[in-house]
Coordinates of C-alpha atoms in Angstrom, one line a residue:
M273 CA 130.2 106.8 108.3
L274 CA 129.4 103.8 106.1
F275 CA 128.5 106.1 103.2
H276 CA 132.0 107.6 103.8
L277 CA 133.5 104.1 103.5
L278 CA 131.6 103.7 100.2
K279 CA 133.5 106.6 98.7
N280 CA 137.0 106.5 100.1
S281 CA 139.9 104.1 99.6
R282 CA 141.8 102.8 102.6
L283 CA 143.9 105.4 104.3
P284 CA 147.7 104.9 104.9
S285 CA 148.4 103.6 108.4
K286 CA 149.3 106.9 110.0
A287 CA 146.3 108.6 108.4
S288 CA 144.3 105.7 109.6
A289 CA 145.4 106.2 113.2
R290 CA 144.6 109.9 113.0
Y291 CA 141.2 109.2 111.5
A292 CA 140.5 106.6 114.2
N293 CA 141.5 109.1 116.9
E294 CA 139.3 111.8 115.4
Q295 CA 136.3 109.4 115.3
L296 CA 137.0 108.4 118.9
R297 CA 137.1 112.1 119.9
L298 CA 133.8 112.8 118.2
L299 CA 132.2 109.8 119.8
T300 CA 133.4 110.7 123.3
R301 CA 133.1 114.5 123.2
N302 CA 130.9 116.3 125.8
V303 CA 127.4 116.6 124.5
S304 CA 127.5 120.4 125.1
T305 CA 130.5 120.8 122.7
A306 CA 129.5 122.4 119.4
Y307 CA 129.8 119.9 116.5
T308 CA 130.7 121.0 113.0
P309 CA 129.6 118.3 110.5
P310 CA 132.1 117.1 108.0
P311 CA 131.9 118.5 104.4
P312 CA 129.5 116.8 102.1
L313 CA 130.9 113.8 100.2
E314 CA 131.8 114.0 96.6
H315 CA 130.1 111.4 94.4
S316 CA 132.1 111.9 91.3
D317 CA 132.4 108.2 90.7
W318 CA 128.7 107.6 90.9
P319 CA 126.5 107.5 87.7
A320 CA 124.3 110.4 86.9
N321 CA 120.6 109.8 87.2
E322 CA 118.9 109.1 83.8
P323 CA 117.4 112.3 82.4
I324 CA 113.6 112.4 82.2
L325 CA 112.5 113.2 78.6
D326 CA 109.8 115.6 77.7
Y327 CA 107.2 114.2 75.3
V328 CA 104.8 117.1 75.3
T329 CA 106.6 120.4 74.6
D330 CA 108.2 119.3 71.3
K331 CA 105.6 117.4 69.3
N332 CA 108.2 116.5 66.6
S333 CA 110.9 115.1 68.9
T334 CA 112.4 111.8 67.9
H335 CA 111.5 110.1 71.2
R336 CA 107.9 111.2 70.9
R337 CA 107.7 109.7 67.4
E338 CA 109.3 106.5 68.6
L339 CA 106.8 106.3 71.5
L340 CA 103.8 106.8 69.2
K341 CA 105.1 104.1 66.9
C342 CA 105.5 101.6 69.7
L343 CA 102.0 102.4 71.1
E344 CA 100.6 101.7 67.7
E345 CA 102.6 98.5 67.2
I346 CA 101.8 97.0 70.7
Q347 CA 98.1 97.6 70.2
A348 CA 98.1 96.2 66.7
S349 CA 98.0 92.6 67.9
L350 CA 97.7 90.4 71.0
N351 CA 101.2 90.2 72.6
D352 CA 102.2 86.7 73.6
V353 CA 104.1 86.4 76.9
P354 CA 105.4 82.9 77.7
I355 CA 106.7 81.4 80.9
V356 CA 110.5 81.3 80.6
I357 CA 112.6 78.8 82.6
D358 CA 116.4 78.4 81.9
G359 CA 115.9 80.4 78.7
R360 CA 113.2 78.0 77.3
E361 CA 109.7 79.2 76.7
H362 CA 106.7 77.3 78.1
R363 CA 102.9 77.7 77.6
T364 CA 100.1 76.0 79.4
D365 CA 96.4 75.7 79.0
Q366 CA 95.9 78.1 82.0
I367 CA 95.6 81.2 79.7
R368 CA 95.2 84.7 81.2
H369 CA 94.9 88.1 79.6
Q370 CA 96.3 91.5 80.6
L371 CA 93.7 94.2 79.9
V372 CA 94.1 97.9 79.2
P373 CA 92.8 99.6 82.3
F374 CA 91.4 102.7 80.6
D375 CA 89.7 100.5 77.9
H376 CA 89.2 97.2 79.6
K377 CA 87.5 95.5 76.6
K378 CA 91.0 95.5 74.9
R379 CA 93.3 92.6 75.5
L380 CA 96.9 93.8 75.6
A381 CA 98.7 90.5 76.2
Q382 CA 98.1 86.8 76.6
F383 CA 100.1 85.0 79.2
Y384 CA 100.1 81.6 80.9
Y385 CA 100.0 80.5 84.5
A386 CA 102.9 78.2 85.4
T387 CA 101.8 74.8 86.7
V388 CA 103.0 73.4 90.0
D389 CA 105.6 71.3 88.1
L390 CA 106.9 74.3 86.2
I391 CA 107.3 76.3 89.4
K392 CA 109.3 73.5 90.9
Q393 CA 111.3 73.2 87.7
A394 CA 112.1 76.9 88.0
A395 CA 113.3 76.5 91.6
D396 CA 115.5 73.5 90.5
V397 CA 117.1 75.5 87.7
A398 CA 117.7 78.6 89.8
S399 CA 119.3 76.5 92.5
A400 CA 121.6 74.9 90.0
R401 CA 122.6 77.9 88.0
R402 CA 123.5 80.0 91.0
R403 CA 126.6 77.9 91.7
D404 CA 128.5 78.9 88.6
W405 CA 127.2 82.5 88.6
E406 CA 128.5 83.2 92.1
F407 CA 132.1 82.7 90.9
V408 CA 131.7 85.2 88.0
P409 CA 133.8 88.3 89.2
M410 CA 131.8 91.2 90.4
E411 CA 133.1 93.4 87.7
E412 CA 131.8 91.1 84.9
R413 CA 128.4 90.9 86.6
A414 CA 128.2 94.7 86.9
V415 CA 129.0 95.2 83.3
I416 CA 126.0 93.0 82.2
F417 CA 123.6 95.1 84.3
E418 CA 125.2 98.3 83.0
R419 CA 124.6 97.1 79.4
A420 CA 121.0 96.4 80.4
A421 CA 120.7 100.0 81.7
D422 CA 121.9 101.3 78.3
L423 CA 119.3 99.1 76.6
V424 CA 116.6 100.6 78.9
S425 CA 117.6 104.2 78.2
G426 CA 118.1 103.5 74.5
K427 CA 116.7 100.6 72.4
Y428 CA 114.0 99.5 74.8
R429 CA 112.9 102.9 76.1
A430 CA 109.9 103.6 73.9
R431 CA 108.7 100.0 74.1
L432 CA 109.0 99.9 77.9
N433 CA 107.1 103.2 78.2
A434 CA 104.4 102.1 75.8
A435 CA 103.9 98.7 77.6
T436 CA 103.7 100.5 81.0
M437 CA 101.2 103.1 79.6
L438 CA 98.9 100.5 78.0
G439 CA 99.2 97.8 80.6
Q440 CA 99.4 99.7 83.8
G441 CA 97.6 102.9 82.8
K442 CA 100.4 105.4 83.4
T443 CA 100.6 108.7 81.6
I444 CA 103.8 109.2 79.6
K445 CA 105.2 111.4 82.3
Q446 CA 104.7 108.8 84.9
A447 CA 105.9 105.9 82.6
E448 CA 109.0 107.8 81.7
I449 CA 109.9 108.4 85.3
D450 CA 109.3 104.7 86.1
S451 CA 110.1 102.3 83.2
A452 CA 112.9 104.5 81.7
A453 CA 114.6 106.6 84.2
E454 CA 114.1 104.7 87.5
L455 CA 114.7 101.3 86.0
A456 CA 118.0 102.5 84.3
D457 CA 119.0 104.1 87.6
F458 CA 118.5 100.9 89.6
L459 CA 120.7 99.0 87.2
R460 CA 123.5 101.6 87.1
F461 CA 123.5 102.5 90.8
N462 CA 123.4 99.0 92.0
S463 CA 126.3 98.1 89.7
T464 CA 128.3 101.0 91.2
Y465 CA 127.4 100.0 94.8
A466 CA 128.4 96.4 94.1
R467 CA 131.8 97.5 92.8
L468 CA 132.3 99.6 95.9
L469 CA 131.6 96.6 98.1
A470 CA 134.4 94.8 96.4
K471 CA 136.9 97.5 97.2
D472 CA 139.5 97.3 100.0
N473 CA 137.8 99.8 102.3
W474 CA 135.2 97.2 103.2
Q475 CA 137.9 94.7 104.3
P476 CA 138.9 93.9 107.8
R477 CA 142.3 94.7 109.3
S478 CA 145.3 92.3 108.7
T479 CA 148.4 91.9 110.8
A480 CA 152.0 91.0 110.0
N481 CA 151.4 87.3 110.1
E482 CA 147.8 87.1 108.9
R483 CA 145.8 88.2 105.9
N484 CA 142.1 88.7 106.7
S485 CA 139.4 89.1 104.0
L486 CA 135.7 89.4 103.7
E487 CA 133.9 87.9 100.7
F488 CA 130.4 88.6 99.6
R489 CA 128.9 85.4 98.5
G490 CA 125.4 84.8 97.2
L491 CA 122.8 83.1 99.4
D492 CA 122.8 79.4 99.6
G493 CA 119.7 78.6 97.5
F494 CA 117.3 80.6 95.3
V495 CA 115.5 83.9 95.8
A496 CA 111.8 84.3 95.1
A497 CA 110.9 87.7 93.7
I498 CA 107.3 88.8 93.8
A499 CA 106.5 92.1 92.0
P500 CA 103.6 94.6 92.1
F501 CA 101.8 96.2 89.2
N502 CA 102.4 99.9 89.9
F503 CA 106.1 100.3 89.1
T504 CA 107.9 98.5 86.2
A505 CA 111.2 99.6 87.8
I506 CA 110.4 97.9 91.0
G507 CA 109.9 94.6 89.2
G508 CA 113.3 95.1 87.6
N509 CA 115.0 95.9 90.9
L510 CA 113.5 92.9 92.7
I511 CA 115.4 90.7 90.4
N512 CA 118.4 92.9 89.6
A513 CA 119.6 93.4 93.2
P514 CA 119.8 89.7 94.2
V515 CA 121.2 88.5 90.9
L516 CA 123.9 91.1 90.8
M517 CA 125.1 89.9 94.2
G518 CA 125.5 86.3 93.0
N519 CA 122.0 84.9 93.4
S520 CA 119.4 83.4 91.1
V521 CA 115.7 84.2 91.1
V522 CA 112.3 82.6 90.6
Y523 CA 110.3 85.6 89.5
K524 CA 106.5 86.0 89.8
P525 CA 105.4 89.2 88.0
S526 CA 102.1 90.9 88.6
D527 CA 99.3 89.7 86.2
T528 CA 98.6 93.4 85.5
A529 CA 102.2 94.3 84.6
V530 CA 103.2 91.1 82.8
L531 CA 104.1 92.7 79.5
S532 CA 106.5 95.3 80.7
N533 CA 108.0 92.8 83.1
Y534 CA 108.6 90.4 80.3
L535 CA 110.4 93.1 78.4
I536 CA 112.8 93.5 81.3
L537 CA 113.7 89.8 81.0
K538 CA 114.2 90.2 77.2
L539 CA 116.6 93.1 77.7
L540 CA 118.5 91.3 80.4
Q541 CA 119.0 88.4 78.0
E542 CA 120.2 90.7 75.3
A543 CA 122.6 92.3 77.8
G544 CA 124.2 88.9 78.3
L545 CA 122.7 87.6 81.5
P546 CA 123.1 83.8 81.4
D547 CA 119.9 81.7 81.2
G548 CA 118.4 80.3 84.4
L549 CA 119.4 83.1 86.7
V550 CA 116.0 84.8 86.2
N551 CA 113.1 82.4 85.7
F552 CA 109.9 84.1 84.7
V553 CA 106.9 82.3 86.1
P554 CA 103.5 84.1 86.0
S555 CA 101.4 82.0 88.3
D556 CA 98.5 81.8 90.8
G557 CA 99.7 83.7 93.9
L558 CA 98.7 80.9 96.4
D559 CA 100.3 78.2 94.3
F560 CA 103.5 80.2 94.0
G561 CA 103.6 81.2 97.7
R562 CA 102.9 77.7 99.0
L563 CA 105.5 76.1 96.7
I564 CA 108.4 78.4 97.3
S565 CA 107.7 78.5 101.1
A566 CA 107.8 74.7 101.3
D567 CA 111.1 74.4 99.3
R568 CA 114.0 73.7 101.5
R569 CA 116.3 75.6 99.2
L570 CA 114.5 78.9 99.6
A571 CA 117.2 81.5 100.5
G572 CA 115.2 84.7 100.3
V573 CA 112.1 86.5 99.3
N574 CA 112.2 89.9 97.7
F575 CA 108.6 91.3 97.8
T576 CA 106.6 94.4 97.0
G577 CA 102.8 94.1 97.4
S578 CA 100.1 94.1 100.0
L579 CA 100.5 93.8 103.7
T580 CA 98.2 90.8 104.0
T581 CA 100.2 88.8 101.3
F582 CA 103.5 89.5 103.0
Q583 CA 102.2 88.6 106.4
W584 CA 100.9 85.4 105.0
L585 CA 104.2 84.6 103.4
W586 CA 106.1 85.4 106.6
T587 CA 103.7 83.0 108.5
E588 CA 104.2 80.2 106.0
I589 CA 107.9 80.6 106.1
G590 CA 107.9 80.6 109.8
L591 CA 105.9 77.4 109.9
N592 CA 108.5 75.8 107.6
V593 CA 111.6 77.2 109.3
K594 CA 113.0 73.8 110.3
R595 CA 112.9 72.6 106.7
Y596 CA 115.2 75.2 105.2
E597 CA 118.9 74.8 104.5
M598 CA 119.4 78.4 105.7
F599 CA 117.2 81.0 107.3
P600 CA 115.6 82.8 104.4
R601 CA 116.1 86.5 104.1
L602 CA 112.7 88.3 103.9
V603 CA 112.7 91.8 102.3
G604 CA 109.3 93.4 101.9
E605 CA 107.7 96.7 101.0
C606 CA 104.0 96.7 101.8
G607 CA 102.6 100.2 101.2
G608 CA 101.5 102.9 103.5
K609 CA 99.0 105.4 104.8
N610 CA 101.2 108.4 103.9
F611 CA 100.6 111.9 105.4
H612 CA 101.1 115.5 104.7
F613 CA 101.1 117.8 107.7
I614 CA 100.6 121.5 107.1
H615 CA 101.9 123.9 109.7
E616 CA 100.6 127.4 110.1
S617 CA 103.9 128.7 108.8
A618 CA 103.7 126.7 105.6
H619 CA 104.0 128.2 102.1
V620 CA 100.4 127.5 101.1
D621 CA 100.8 127.3 97.3
T622 CA 103.7 124.8 97.7
A623 CA 101.6 122.7 100.1
V624 CA 98.7 122.7 97.7
A625 CA 100.6 121.8 94.6
Q626 CA 102.7 119.1 96.2
T627 CA 99.7 117.6 98.0
I628 CA 97.8 117.3 94.7
R629 CA 100.8 115.7 93.0
A630 CA 101.4 113.2 95.9
A631 CA 97.7 112.3 96.1
F632 CA 96.6 112.1 92.5
E633 CA 99.5 111.4 90.2
Y634 CA 99.0 107.8 88.9
S635 CA 95.5 108.0 90.6
G636 CA 97.0 107.5 94.0
Q637 CA 98.4 104.0 93.1
K638 CA 101.9 104.7 94.4
C639 CA 103.0 103.1 97.6
S640 CA 104.1 106.5 98.7
A641 CA 101.0 108.4 97.7
C642 CA 99.6 110.9 100.2
S643 CA 96.2 109.8 101.4
R644 CA 95.8 111.7 104.7
L645 CA 96.2 115.5 105.1
Y646 CA 96.3 117.5 108.3
V647 CA 95.7 121.3 107.9
P648 CA 95.3 124.0 110.6
A649 CA 92.0 125.7 110.8
S650 CA 93.6 129.1 110.2
L651 CA 94.7 128.0 106.8
W652 CA 91.9 125.6 105.8
D653 CA 88.9 127.9 105.6
K654 CA 90.8 131.0 104.3
Q655 CA 93.1 129.4 101.8
M656 CA 93.9 125.7 101.4
R657 CA 90.4 124.3 100.8
D658 CA 89.5 126.6 97.9
K659 CA 92.9 126.4 96.3
L660 CA 92.9 122.6 96.5
V661 CA 89.4 122.4 95.0
D662 CA 90.1 124.9 92.3
R663 CA 93.3 123.2 91.1
M664 CA 91.8 119.7 91.3
R665 CA 88.7 120.8 89.2
N666 CA 90.6 122.8 86.7
E667 CA 94.0 121.1 86.3
I668 CA 93.4 117.4 86.7
Q669 CA 92.2 115.9 83.5
L670 CA 91.1 112.3 83.7
G671 CA 91.3 110.2 80.5
P672 CA 93.2 107.6 78.5
A673 CA 96.9 107.3 79.3
T674 CA 97.6 107.5 75.5
E675 CA 96.4 111.1 75.4
L676 CA 99.8 112.5 75.8
D677 CA 99.0 116.2 75.8
T678 CA 95.9 116.3 78.0
T679 CA 95.6 113.4 80.5
Y680 CA 96.9 114.2 84.0
T681 CA 95.9 110.7 85.4
S682 CA 94.1 107.7 84.0
A683 CA 92.1 104.7 85.2
V684 CA 92.9 102.5 88.2
I685 CA 94.5 99.2 87.4
D686 CA 91.6 96.7 87.4
A687 CA 88.1 95.8 88.4
R688 CA 89.1 94.7 91.9
A689 CA 90.9 98.0 92.6
F690 CA 87.9 99.9 91.2
A691 CA 85.5 98.0 93.5
R692 CA 87.7 98.5 96.5
I693 CA 88.1 102.3 96.0
K694 CA 84.4 102.7 95.2
S695 CA 83.5 101.0 98.5
Y696 CA 85.4 103.7 100.4
L697 CA 83.6 106.4 98.5
T698 CA 80.3 104.7 99.3
Y699 CA 81.3 104.6 102.9
A700 CA 82.1 108.3 102.9
K701 CA 78.7 109.1 101.3
N702 CA 76.9 107.0 103.9
T703 CA 78.6 108.7 106.9
P704 CA 77.7 112.4 106.5
D705 CA 77.9 113.1 110.2
N706 CA 81.7 112.4 110.0
N707 CA 82.7 112.7 106.4
R708 CA 81.9 115.1 103.6
I709 CA 83.0 114.8 100.0
I710 CA 84.2 118.3 99.0
T711 CA 85.0 117.4 95.3
G712 CA 85.0 114.3 93.2
G713 CA 83.5 111.1 94.5
E714 CA 82.2 109.7 91.2
T715 CA 83.2 106.5 89.4
N716 CA 82.6 105.0 86.0
D717 CA 83.7 101.6 84.7
D718 CA 81.8 101.5 81.4
I719 CA 84.9 101.8 79.3
G720 CA 87.8 102.0 81.8
Y721 CA 88.1 101.8 85.5
F722 CA 87.8 105.6 86.1
V723 CA 87.6 107.1 89.6
Q724 CA 87.4 110.9 90.0
P725 CA 90.2 112.4 92.2
T726 CA 88.3 112.9 95.5
L727 CA 88.8 115.2 98.4
I728 CA 87.0 114.3 101.7
E729 CA 86.9 116.3 104.9
T730 CA 86.5 114.2 108.1
K731 CA 85.7 115.2 111.6
Q732 CA 87.1 112.0 113.0
P733 CA 90.9 111.7 112.7
R734 CA 90.8 108.0 113.4
D735 CA 88.1 107.3 110.8
R736 CA 88.9 104.4 108.5
L737 CA 89.5 106.9 105.7
M738 CA 92.4 108.2 107.7
T739 CA 93.8 104.9 108.8
E740 CA 93.3 102.3 106.1
E741 CA 95.3 102.1 102.8
I742 CA 92.9 102.8 99.9
F743 CA 95.4 102.8 97.1
G744 CA 93.4 105.1 94.9
P745 CA 92.8 108.8 94.2
V746 CA 91.1 109.6 97.5
L747 CA 92.6 112.2 99.9
T748 CA 91.0 112.7 103.3
V749 CA 91.7 115.9 105.3
Y750 CA 91.4 116.5 109.0
V751 CA 91.3 120.1 110.1
Y752 CA 93.0 120.5 113.4
Q753 CA 92.9 123.5 115.7
D754 CA 96.0 125.7 115.7
D755 CA 96.7 125.0 119.3
E756 CA 96.5 121.2 118.8
V757 CA 99.8 120.8 116.9
D758 CA 101.4 118.2 119.3
S759 CA 98.3 116.1 119.7
T760 CA 97.9 116.0 115.9
L761 CA 101.5 114.9 115.5
E762 CA 100.8 112.2 117.9
L763 CA 97.7 111.1 115.9
I764 CA 99.9 110.9 112.8
D765 CA 102.4 108.7 114.7
E766 CA 99.6 106.3 115.8
N767 CA 99.2 104.8 112.3
P768 CA 100.5 101.2 111.9
F769 CA 102.1 102.1 108.5
A770 CA 105.4 104.1 108.4
L771 CA 106.4 104.5 104.7
T772 CA 106.5 108.2 103.7
G773 CA 105.4 111.5 105.2
A774 CA 105.9 115.2 104.6
I775 CA 105.7 118.3 106.7
F776 CA 105.2 121.8 105.2
A777 CA 106.6 124.6 107.4
Q778 CA 108.9 127.6 107.2
D779 CA 109.3 127.8 111.0
E780 CA 112.7 126.0 111.6
S781 CA 112.0 125.4 115.3
F782 CA 108.8 123.5 114.4
V783 CA 110.6 121.5 111.7
K784 CA 113.1 120.3 114.4
H785 CA 110.2 119.5 116.8
A786 CA 108.2 117.6 114.2
R787 CA 111.2 115.6 113.2
R788 CA 111.6 114.3 116.8
K789 CA 107.8 113.7 117.2
L790 CA 107.5 111.9 113.8
R791 CA 110.9 110.1 113.9
M792 CA 109.3 106.6 113.6
S793 CA 106.3 107.6 111.5
A794 CA 108.0 107.3 108.1
G795 CA 111.0 105.7 106.4
N796 CA 111.2 108.5 103.9
F797 CA 110.5 111.9 105.4
Y798 CA 110.1 115.1 103.3
I799 CA 110.2 118.7 104.4
N800 CA 108.4 121.1 102.1
D801 CA 108.1 118.5 99.3
K802 CA 105.6 115.8 98.4
S803 CA 105.6 112.3 99.9
T804 CA 106.2 110.7 96.5
G805 CA 109.1 110.8 94.1
A806 CA 112.1 109.1 95.7
V807 CA 115.0 109.0 93.3
V808 CA 117.5 106.2 93.1
G809 CA 120.9 107.3 94.6
Q810 CA 119.3 110.3 96.2
Q811 CA 116.5 109.1 98.5
P812 CA 116.8 105.3 99.2
F813 CA 113.3 104.1 99.7
G814 CA 111.5 102.0 102.3
G815 CA 109.5 102.1 105.5
S816 CA 109.0 100.1 108.7
R817 CA 106.2 99.0 110.9
H818 CA 103.5 97.5 108.6
S819 CA 105.1 99.2 105.6
G820 CA 107.9 96.7 105.4
T821 CA 111.4 95.8 106.4
N822 CA 112.9 99.1 105.4
D823 CA 115.8 97.7 103.4
K824 CA 116.0 100.8 101.3
A825 CA 115.8 100.1 97.6
G826 CA 117.9 102.5 95.6
G827 CA 120.6 102.7 98.3
P828 CA 123.8 100.7 98.8
F829 CA 122.8 98.6 101.8
N830 CA 119.9 96.8 100.1
L831 CA 122.6 94.8 98.3
L832 CA 124.0 93.5 101.6
R833 CA 120.7 91.7 102.2
W834 CA 121.5 89.4 99.3
T835 CA 125.0 88.4 100.4
N836 CA 126.2 85.6 102.5
Q837 CA 129.4 87.0 103.9
L838 CA 132.5 84.8 104.4
T839 CA 135.4 85.8 106.6
V840 CA 138.8 84.2 105.6
K841 CA 141.9 84.2 107.7
R842 CA 145.2 83.1 106.2
T843 CA 148.3 82.7 108.4
I844 CA 151.6 83.4 106.7
K845 CA 154.3 81.9 109.0
P846 CA 154.0 78.3 110.3
L847 CA 152.5 78.0 113.8
T848 CA 154.1 75.3 115.8
D849 CA 153.5 76.2 119.4
I850 CA 150.9 74.4 121.4

């Protein structure tokens, strides 16, 4: 119904009454009455999703040539990334370097950790600049972010892709999906959603003697945005959504994505965003977290990262709750232990292909990546095992992300990630009674942080390989007996994470049954498709339980988290009675 409100203007009074009566009838109808759903909504006013360009088929395309040129330019020298507060650049003696994951002896960028004083200064600036920005009309704010989207899809496209490939180890296909298409989509769709919020159909009812209105103010303070390494677009959206709604941000990018995130700041400046609304402060995580959580003006935290970090922030904020001028809004996405469940009625080739994509694209470093697989015994031995192994061995090429035509996936992000993933592989090798590596399992960090895509079969459905987030190219399969469908669905639902999941089945009665059994097991649920690949405006993204607050980035309602609503009643005629 709220999606309906997003798209339709206020109805005339008689139509309103008819509409209200119809809604009441539907709500109070006998449960046995057949229900015909309303026709699908038209979204003609919504922007089209940014097209994903092909850099492989046509070797002479303009966009491929531009990308190759940017890759060469960015690698030609060490890229300097300053701290930026109120539009002014700062550099400290706490120098850090962003390395190329698939060639870790190469330094891609030099950046600087903000000192405690600079982080405090960023909070001061953000708190001050918000006051004027909030009074800028929504239409003017939206236009700035739409200009930014045009810069992403045009002038900055090749450079953003190149920075994401080199700094975050993404292939061109994965970089194009992320730093070009998804980033542009976030900017355009959020601008559209924000305009719709300002329309009359979100307003309360007025009477003959009173005019009632609902205003969407910014939050009273500053928002702290903390970004991950794995999606350039997520970093952009963590700042875009709050600022669009009248807020200002103190922004901590990931050390391993600092160059691409800095480019986002540059294009926002070029689009006309006033200085001081996004303050770019690479910094030590503990220093940043302690400072923002102790600041009485903290109005919100927009976070994507690890569960332990978000839990720590939540605890710190809870300990300081009496200090704040308002209760801070906490929005977080913390990863998952995402599943694919294969039913005996599944189309096997689809299940194989989509499982490989979900598990091994970007070396399993997507929050939504599939890392646990459940297959019935009747399909495993006869079909799925051999097909998975054959395609993994013959179609997944591991190599530098800059090899546009051959590399399927590249190195993992850094030495810490490499060591963590390797420890799980070592564990699997050391527990042969329960776990068997079917293919993969090797690692090499001589040049880059390379981990072979790995398939493990476990006999224990509650083994740590099936319950803990690994965040790497490791897929563990549990083969269940065909008459144990319900107990296996219950196993899936036990997991403390609930981000994404997929079922593969052609039996519609099972699909309905599984949707009920797995209702709380995922925030994004897929039927006959992979657990990854949510598209802005099509599949709003987020999960609950230990996966986060499920505030659905890429959908309209995420923006409401960054508003401080004000109800205004204005009486027309004098009131003299007592």
